[in-house]
Tab-separated table of C-alpha atoms in Angstrom:
chain	number	residue	atom	x	y	z
A	1010	GLN	CA	0.950	-43.414	87.596
A	1011	GLN	CA	-2.234	-41.894	88.997
A	1012	GLN	CA	-1.114	-39.226	91.456
A	1013	VAL	CA	-4.611	-38.611	92.767
A	1014	LYS	CA	-6.918	-41.540	93.526
A	1015	GLN	CA	-10.647	-40.847	93.517
A	1016	SER	CA	-13.583	-42.921	94.734
A	1017	PRO	CA	-16.247	-44.000	94.160
A	1018	GLN	CA	-16.320	-44.267	90.388
A	1019	SER	CA	-20.071	-43.724	90.386
A	1020	LEU	CA	-22.616	-42.645	92.955
A	1021	ILE	CA	-26.404	-42.582	93.100
A	1022	VAL	CA	-28.028	-40.353	95.706
A	1023	GLN	CA	-31.646	-39.472	96.327
A	1024	LYS	CA	-32.727	-35.868	96.101
A	1025	GLY	CA	-32.053	-34.153	99.407
A	1026	GLY	CA	-29.340	-36.599	100.400
A	1027	ILE	CA	-25.619	-36.033	100.947
A	1028	SER	CA	-23.160	-36.926	98.195
A	1029	ILE	CA	-19.635	-37.743	99.360
A	1030	ILE	CA	-16.649	-38.178	97.045
A	1031	ASN	CA	-13.196	-39.000	98.335
A	1032	CYS	CA	-9.692	-38.410	97.039
A	1033	ALA	CA	-6.238	-39.390	98.231
A	1034	TYR	CA	-2.787	-38.290	97.167
A	1035	GLU	CA	0.826	-39.191	97.854
A	1036	ASN	CA	2.843	-36.160	96.815
A	1037	THR	CA	3.354	-34.010	99.919
A	1038	ALA	CA	4.371	-31.099	97.686
A	1039	PHE	CA	0.752	-30.668	96.580
A	1040	ASP	CA	-0.664	-27.482	98.046
A	1041	TYR	CA	-3.757	-26.727	96.004
A	1042	PHE	CA	-6.781	-29.019	95.804
A	1043	PRO	CA	-9.627	-27.997	93.492
A	1044	TRP	CA	-12.793	-29.830	92.601
A	1045	TYR	CA	-14.226	-29.574	89.103
A	1046	GLN	CA	-17.729	-30.289	87.871
A	1047	GLN	CA	-18.252	-31.469	84.315
A	1048	PHE	CA	-21.533	-31.862	82.476
A	1049	PRO	CA	-21.737	-34.035	79.336
A	1050	GLY	CA	-20.245	-32.296	76.333
A	1051	LYS	CA	-18.845	-29.456	78.409
A	1052	GLY	CA	-15.486	-28.544	79.835
A	1053	PRO	CA	-14.720	-28.871	83.541
A	1054	ALA	CA	-15.720	-25.911	85.680
A	1055	LEU	CA	-14.135	-25.075	89.007
A	1056	LEU	CA	-16.523	-25.787	91.850
A	1057	ILE	CA	-14.508	-25.158	94.995
A	1058	ALA	CA	-10.864	-25.341	96.024
A	1059	ILE	CA	-8.857	-25.605	99.238
A	1060	ARG	CA	-5.286	-25.119	100.390
A	1061	PRO	CA	-3.684	-27.183	103.189
A	1062	ASP	CA	-3.734	-24.373	105.759
A	1063	VAL	CA	-7.431	-25.028	106.444
A	1064	SER	CA	-9.243	-28.274	107.194
A	1065	GLU	CA	-12.600	-27.324	105.742
A	1066	LYS	CA	-14.070	-24.916	103.249
A	1067	LYS	CA	-17.747	-24.384	102.586
A	1068	GLU	CA	-19.453	-22.647	99.696
A	1069	GLY	CA	-23.212	-22.975	99.696
A	1070	ARG	CA	-24.123	-26.657	99.593
A	1071	PHE	CA	-20.562	-27.712	98.734
A	1072	THR	CA	-17.939	-28.462	101.394
A	1073	ILE	CA	-14.364	-29.667	101.065
A	1074	SER	CA	-12.897	-31.509	104.036
A	1075	PHE	CA	-9.107	-31.796	104.075
A	1076	ASN	CA	-6.992	-34.147	106.207
A	1077	LYS	CA	-3.346	-33.258	105.702
A	1078	SER	CA	-1.900	-36.046	107.845
A	1079	ALA	CA	-3.904	-38.689	105.995
A	1080	LYS	CA	-3.332	-36.996	102.649
A	1081	GLN	CA	-7.015	-37.174	101.880
A	1082	PHE	CA	-9.692	-34.712	100.908
A	1083	SER	CA	-13.347	-35.069	100.155
A	1084	LEU	CA	-16.271	-33.225	98.615
A	1085	HIS	CA	-19.625	-33.185	100.368
A	1086	ILE	CA	-22.715	-32.012	98.507
A	1087	MET	CA	-25.497	-31.303	100.951
A	1088	ASP	CA	-29.180	-31.421	99.943
A	1089	SER	CA	-28.207	-32.959	96.598
A	1090	GLN	CA	-30.389	-31.939	93.653
A	1091	PRO	CA	-31.009	-33.573	90.256
A	1092	GLY	CA	-29.201	-30.599	88.691
A	1093	ASP	CA	-26.054	-31.714	90.542
A	1094	SER	CA	-25.935	-34.835	88.361
A	1095	ALA	CA	-22.557	-34.559	86.643
A	1096	THR	CA	-19.040	-35.941	86.754
A	1097	TYR	CA	-16.874	-34.579	89.548
A	1098	PHE	CA	-13.100	-34.508	89.418
A	1099	CYS	CA	-10.725	-33.832	92.245
A	1100	ALA	CA	-7.288	-32.483	91.384
A	1101	ALA	CA	-4.069	-31.431	93.034
A	1102	SER	CA	-1.119	-29.302	92.099
A	1103	SER	CA	2.024	-27.897	93.645
A	1104	ASN	CA	3.480	-24.431	93.537
A	1105	SER	CA	6.536	-25.803	91.778
A	1106	GLY	CA	4.623	-27.340	88.907
A	1107	TYR	CA	2.151	-26.272	86.308
A	1108	ALA	CA	-0.040	-29.301	85.931
A	1109	LEU	CA	-3.298	-30.091	87.619
A	1110	ASN	CA	-3.228	-33.793	88.486
A	1111	PHE	CA	-6.759	-35.086	88.163
A	1112	GLY	CA	-8.517	-38.063	89.687
A	1113	LYS	CA	-10.428	-40.348	87.335
A	1114	GLY	CA	-13.766	-38.790	88.171
A	1115	THR	CA	-17.000	-39.725	89.909
A	1116	SER	CA	-20.231	-39.901	87.971
A	1117	LEU	CA	-22.971	-38.613	90.276
A	1118	LEU	CA	-26.644	-39.258	89.632
A	1119	VAL	CA	-29.175	-37.587	91.886
A	1120	THR	CA	-32.581	-39.214	91.564
A	1121	PRO	CA	-35.804	-37.227	92.032
B	412	ASN	CA	-16.673	-11.534	78.106
B	413	ALA	CA	-16.188	-14.778	76.222
B	414	GLY	CA	-14.673	-17.771	77.943
B	415	VAL	CA	-12.014	-20.051	76.554
B	416	MET	CA	-12.931	-20.816	72.964
B	417	GLN	CA	-11.941	-24.061	71.336
B	418	ASN	CA	-12.554	-25.126	67.773
B	419	PRO	CA	-13.558	-27.254	66.193
B	420	ARG	CA	-15.846	-28.878	68.759
B	421	HIS	CA	-15.727	-32.157	66.877
B	422	LEU	CA	-13.046	-33.353	64.481
B	423	VAL	CA	-12.927	-36.574	62.499
B	424	ARG	CA	-9.675	-37.622	60.899
B	425	ARG	CA	-8.565	-40.743	59.063
B	426	ARG	CA	-5.496	-42.566	60.276
B	427	GLY	CA	-2.370	-40.851	59.016
B	428	GLN	CA	-3.937	-37.414	58.640
B	429	GLU	CA	-3.068	-34.341	60.660
B	430	ALA	CA	-5.294	-32.825	63.333
B	431	ARG	CA	-5.124	-29.162	64.313
B	432	LEU	CA	-6.918	-28.038	67.445
B	433	ARG	CA	-7.286	-24.358	68.249
B	434	CYS	CA	-7.685	-22.558	71.534
B	435	SER	CA	-8.313	-18.871	72.152
B	436	PRO	CA	-7.756	-18.058	75.841
B	437	MET	CA	-9.926	-15.749	77.860
B	438	LYS	CA	-9.258	-12.066	77.343
B	439	GLY	CA	-6.262	-10.977	79.379
B	440	HIS	CA	-4.978	-14.533	79.864
B	441	SER	CA	-1.552	-15.352	78.482
B	442	HIS	CA	-1.086	-18.792	80.048
B	443	VAL	CA	-2.501	-21.766	78.165
B	444	TYR	CA	-2.646	-25.440	79.164
B	445	TRP	CA	-3.669	-28.454	77.101
B	446	TYR	CA	-5.166	-31.589	78.653
B	447	ARG	CA	-6.342	-34.855	77.122
B	448	GLN	CA	-9.295	-36.830	78.425
B	449	LEU	CA	-9.765	-40.450	77.454
B	450	PRO	CA	-13.120	-42.176	78.023
B	451	GLU	CA	-13.699	-43.030	81.704
B	452	GLU	CA	-10.472	-41.243	82.624
B	453	GLY	CA	-9.569	-37.973	84.220
B	454	LEU	CA	-7.793	-35.222	82.390
B	455	LYS	CA	-4.098	-35.700	81.745
B	456	PHE	CA	-1.796	-32.694	81.472
B	457	MET	CA	-0.018	-32.353	78.167
B	458	VAL	CA	1.643	-28.958	77.837
B	459	TYR	CA	1.814	-25.484	79.343
B	460	LEU	CA	2.561	-22.455	77.187
B	461	GLN	CA	2.934	-18.748	77.557
B	462	LYS	CA	2.982	-16.396	74.606
B	463	GLU	CA	5.646	-17.676	72.182
B	464	ASN	CA	7.123	-20.051	74.786
B	465	ILE	CA	6.641	-23.668	75.768
B	466	ILE	CA	7.141	-23.763	79.529
B	467	ASP	CA	6.404	-27.405	80.347
B	468	GLU	CA	5.724	-30.147	77.820
B	469	SER	CA	6.339	-33.068	80.157
B	470	GLY	CA	2.941	-34.582	79.366
B	471	MET	CA	3.277	-34.467	75.597
B	472	PRO	CA	4.066	-37.637	73.656
B	473	LYS	CA	7.554	-37.308	72.235
B	474	GLU	CA	6.494	-37.924	68.653
B	475	ARG	CA	3.743	-36.569	66.412
B	476	PHE	CA	2.462	-34.014	68.949
B	477	SER	CA	3.420	-30.353	69.041
B	478	ALA	CA	1.967	-27.170	70.473
B	479	GLU	CA	2.446	-23.485	69.937
B	480	PHE	CA	1.080	-20.210	71.252
B	481	PRO	CA	2.138	-17.450	68.878
B	482	LYS	CA	2.287	-13.789	69.682
B	483	GLU	CA	-0.860	-13.257	67.649
B	484	GLY	CA	-3.639	-15.761	67.286
B	485	PRO	CA	-4.799	-18.850	69.111
B	486	SER	CA	-2.801	-21.659	70.631
B	487	ILE	CA	-2.570	-24.693	68.349
B	488	LEU	CA	-2.219	-28.331	69.334
B	489	ARG	CA	-1.057	-30.286	66.311
B	490	ILE	CA	-1.146	-34.052	65.983
B	491	GLN	CA	0.580	-35.491	62.929
B	492	GLN	CA	-0.164	-38.894	61.430
B	493	VAL	CA	-3.031	-39.565	63.806
B	494	VAL	CA	-3.712	-43.075	65.064
B	495	ARG	CA	-6.867	-44.556	66.629
B	496	GLY	CA	-5.349	-44.192	70.095
B	497	ASP	CA	-5.351	-40.398	69.658
B	498	SER	CA	-9.157	-40.398	69.786
B	499	ALA	CA	-10.019	-38.391	72.883
B	500	ALA	CA	-11.364	-35.091	74.105
B	501	TYR	CA	-8.726	-32.383	74.169
B	502	PHE	CA	-9.286	-29.505	76.563
B	503	CYS	CA	-7.584	-26.173	76.669
B	504	ALA	CA	-7.466	-24.032	79.804
B	505	SER	CA	-6.184	-20.514	80.394
B	506	SER	CA	-5.199	-18.452	83.389
B	507	PRO	CA	-4.229	-14.832	83.944
B	508	LEU	CA	-0.719	-13.529	83.588
B	509	ASN	CA	0.266	-12.483	87.069
B	510	VAL	CA	-0.951	-15.285	89.314
B	511	GLN	CA	0.632	-18.356	90.843
B	512	SER	CA	0.671	-21.410	88.670
B	513	ASN	CA	-1.929	-23.171	90.746
B	514	THR	CA	-4.617	-20.534	90.611
B	515	GLU	CA	-7.856	-21.210	88.808
B	516	ALA	CA	-7.587	-22.294	85.233
B	517	PHE	CA	-10.691	-21.809	83.093
B	518	PHE	CA	-11.450	-24.636	80.695
B	519	GLY	CA	-12.899	-24.533	77.219
B	520	GLN	CA	-15.577	-26.945	76.018
B	521	GLY	CA	-13.055	-29.207	74.363
B	522	THR	CA	-12.430	-30.684	70.940
B	523	ARG	CA	-13.541	-34.262	70.513
B	524	LEU	CA	-11.199	-35.970	68.098
B	525	THR	CA	-12.246	-39.196	66.457
B	526	VAL	CA	-9.758	-41.100	64.345
B	527	VAL	CA	-11.329	-43.547	61.909
């Protein structure tokens, strides 16, 4: 079954707006939560990642918010740009396993 | 400093043929992971290998699929007697030797397999 649930499936945002993608998980053993960005025909590339000891991590225009009690985490893209148009995947893994468990992805389109 | 190299980028096979997908990890990386991505789906873990060892193959179908990572040369994902349902993008990722298992894995550009 899908261990990480991601929403929305697709998102359209105007240039300069905020893009928000949400993920939820059930496995409390997960302790590493990365976000990947994938352009068509390319492999996923790590964007930003967080561990449960912090509630927020910011890198440039990208911020992860993490709510451990709700078992949810989200990606915020501030001042969204057309070049941010891509598919975004959240993922989770635990220290006892080797697999990254991916969400189904969000297709983001930033309009000029 | 090349990234993870996968070849071929595109592979077309007829039903019943064999598909061989190759992955050369980043320099200095000895941990390799294979993932499969179906259309409109996220990536699904298949197998995790270190040099000459399969560490976790819990995501691999029990039949027709095998993987190896020899002492010399690339990692190979082999699919025997391919069926239409095997059509997907197959991604390889690698990570350095002496890090925790959940540290960044670098992905290749994938091999897109089409079974006709």
